[in-house]
Coordinates of C-alpha atoms and ligand atoms in Angstrom, one line a residue:
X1 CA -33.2 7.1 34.7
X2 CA -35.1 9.6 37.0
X3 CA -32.3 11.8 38.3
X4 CA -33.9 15.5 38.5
X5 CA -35.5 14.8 42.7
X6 CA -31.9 14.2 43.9
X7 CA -30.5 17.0 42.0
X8 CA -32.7 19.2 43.2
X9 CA -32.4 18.0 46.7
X10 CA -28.6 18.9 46.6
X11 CA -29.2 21.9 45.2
X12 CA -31.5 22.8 48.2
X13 CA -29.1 21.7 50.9
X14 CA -26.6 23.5 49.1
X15 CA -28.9 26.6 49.5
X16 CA -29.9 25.6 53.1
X17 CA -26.4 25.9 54.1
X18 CA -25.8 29.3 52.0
X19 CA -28.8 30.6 54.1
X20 CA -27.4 29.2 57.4
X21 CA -23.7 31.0 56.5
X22 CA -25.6 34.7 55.8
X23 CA -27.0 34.2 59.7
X24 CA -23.6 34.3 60.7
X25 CA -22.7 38.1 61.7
X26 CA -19.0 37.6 63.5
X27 CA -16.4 34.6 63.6
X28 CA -13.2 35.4 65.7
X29 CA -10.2 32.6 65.1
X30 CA -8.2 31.1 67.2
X31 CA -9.3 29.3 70.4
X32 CA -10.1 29.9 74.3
X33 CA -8.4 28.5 77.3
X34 CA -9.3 28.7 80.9
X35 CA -6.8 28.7 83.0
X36 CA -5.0 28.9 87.0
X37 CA -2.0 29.7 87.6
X38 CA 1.4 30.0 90.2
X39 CA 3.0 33.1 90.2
X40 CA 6.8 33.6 91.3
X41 CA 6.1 34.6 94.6
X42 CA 7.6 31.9 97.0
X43 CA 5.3 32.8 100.2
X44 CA 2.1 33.3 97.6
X45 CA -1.0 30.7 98.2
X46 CA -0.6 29.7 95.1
X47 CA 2.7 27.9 96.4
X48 CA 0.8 26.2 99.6
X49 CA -0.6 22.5 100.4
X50 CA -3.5 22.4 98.6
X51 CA -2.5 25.4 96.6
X52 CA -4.9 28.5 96.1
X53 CA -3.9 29.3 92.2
X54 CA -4.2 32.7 90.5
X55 CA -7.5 32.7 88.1
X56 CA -9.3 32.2 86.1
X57 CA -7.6 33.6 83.0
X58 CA -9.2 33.4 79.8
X59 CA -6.7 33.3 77.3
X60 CA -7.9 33.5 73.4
X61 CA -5.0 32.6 71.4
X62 CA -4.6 32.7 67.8
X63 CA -2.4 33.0 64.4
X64 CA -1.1 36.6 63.1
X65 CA 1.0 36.5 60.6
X66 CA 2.5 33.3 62.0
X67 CA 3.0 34.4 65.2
X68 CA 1.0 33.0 67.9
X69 CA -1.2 36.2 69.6
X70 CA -2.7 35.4 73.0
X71 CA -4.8 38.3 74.6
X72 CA -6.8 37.8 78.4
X73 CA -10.2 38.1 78.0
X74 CA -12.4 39.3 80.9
X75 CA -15.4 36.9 81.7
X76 CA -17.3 39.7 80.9
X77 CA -15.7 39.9 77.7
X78 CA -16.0 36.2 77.2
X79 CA -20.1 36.2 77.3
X80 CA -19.7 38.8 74.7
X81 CA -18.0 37.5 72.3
X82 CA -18.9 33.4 73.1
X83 CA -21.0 33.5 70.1
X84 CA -18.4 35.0 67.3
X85 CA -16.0 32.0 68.9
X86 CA -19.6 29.9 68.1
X87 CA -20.0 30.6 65.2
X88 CA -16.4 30.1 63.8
X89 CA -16.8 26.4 64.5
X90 CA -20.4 26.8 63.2
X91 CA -18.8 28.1 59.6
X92 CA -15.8 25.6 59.8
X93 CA -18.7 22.8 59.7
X94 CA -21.2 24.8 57.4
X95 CA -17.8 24.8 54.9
X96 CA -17.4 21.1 55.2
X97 CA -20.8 20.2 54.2
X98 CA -21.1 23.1 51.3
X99 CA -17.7 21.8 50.3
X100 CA -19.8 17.7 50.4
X101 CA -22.6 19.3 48.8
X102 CA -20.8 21.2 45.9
X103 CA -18.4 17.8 44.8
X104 CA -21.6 15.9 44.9
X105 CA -23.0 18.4 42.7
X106 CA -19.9 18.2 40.3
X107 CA -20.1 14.6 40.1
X108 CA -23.4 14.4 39.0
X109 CA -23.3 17.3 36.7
X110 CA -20.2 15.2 35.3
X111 CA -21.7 11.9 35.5
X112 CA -18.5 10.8 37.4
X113 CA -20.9 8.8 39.6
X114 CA -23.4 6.1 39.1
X115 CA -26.1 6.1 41.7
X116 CA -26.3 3.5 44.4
X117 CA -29.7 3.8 44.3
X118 CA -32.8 6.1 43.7
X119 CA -34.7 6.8 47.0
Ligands
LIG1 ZN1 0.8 33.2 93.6

């Protein structure tokens, strides 16, 4: 029983996706929404047939404390900071498979698993 090439292969994806998490520089939580809006002006154009709304407004909302925080970004503000909200789904995904990766590892460290097959 030759088990030492898949080991070692986990061990490298495992590394791989350490590597891929220390390019990551900034991850902001929460999400963004785009959206146009009425206002409470009755005479407004947002209230006309077809309606001009207010907008866009680019609402990031998130958690605090468990208390839902929403701040307008400008779209200037948005381009900024696009590749922090990026890389937060980036990390979530990079967490997943480290989390695959790591049980795998445990498993066979264990020998909890017998292998389907040697490729
Ligand atoms: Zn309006």
């Amino acid at each position: 029983m030759r088990d030492a090439e898949p080991k070692m292969a986990w061990e490298a994806t495992r590394r791989g996706i350490a590597e891929a998490m220390a390019d990551i520089d900034g991850a902001l939580p929460g999400s963004v929404v785009v959206r146009h809006m009425r206002c409470g002006k009755s005479s407004c154009a947002c209230k006309a047939d077809p309606p001009t709304l207010h907008g866009p407004y680019i609402q990031w909302t998130r958690t605090v404390d468990g208390k839902t925080v929403t701040k307008l970004l400008t779209e200037d503000q948005l381009t900024r900071y696009q590749p922090w909200f990026d890389n937060a789904r980036r990390l979530k995904e990079l967490t997943a498979m480290l989390q695959i990766a790591s049980v795998h590892a445990v498993e066979r460290h264990e020998g909890w698993t017998t292998p389907a097959k040697d490729d």
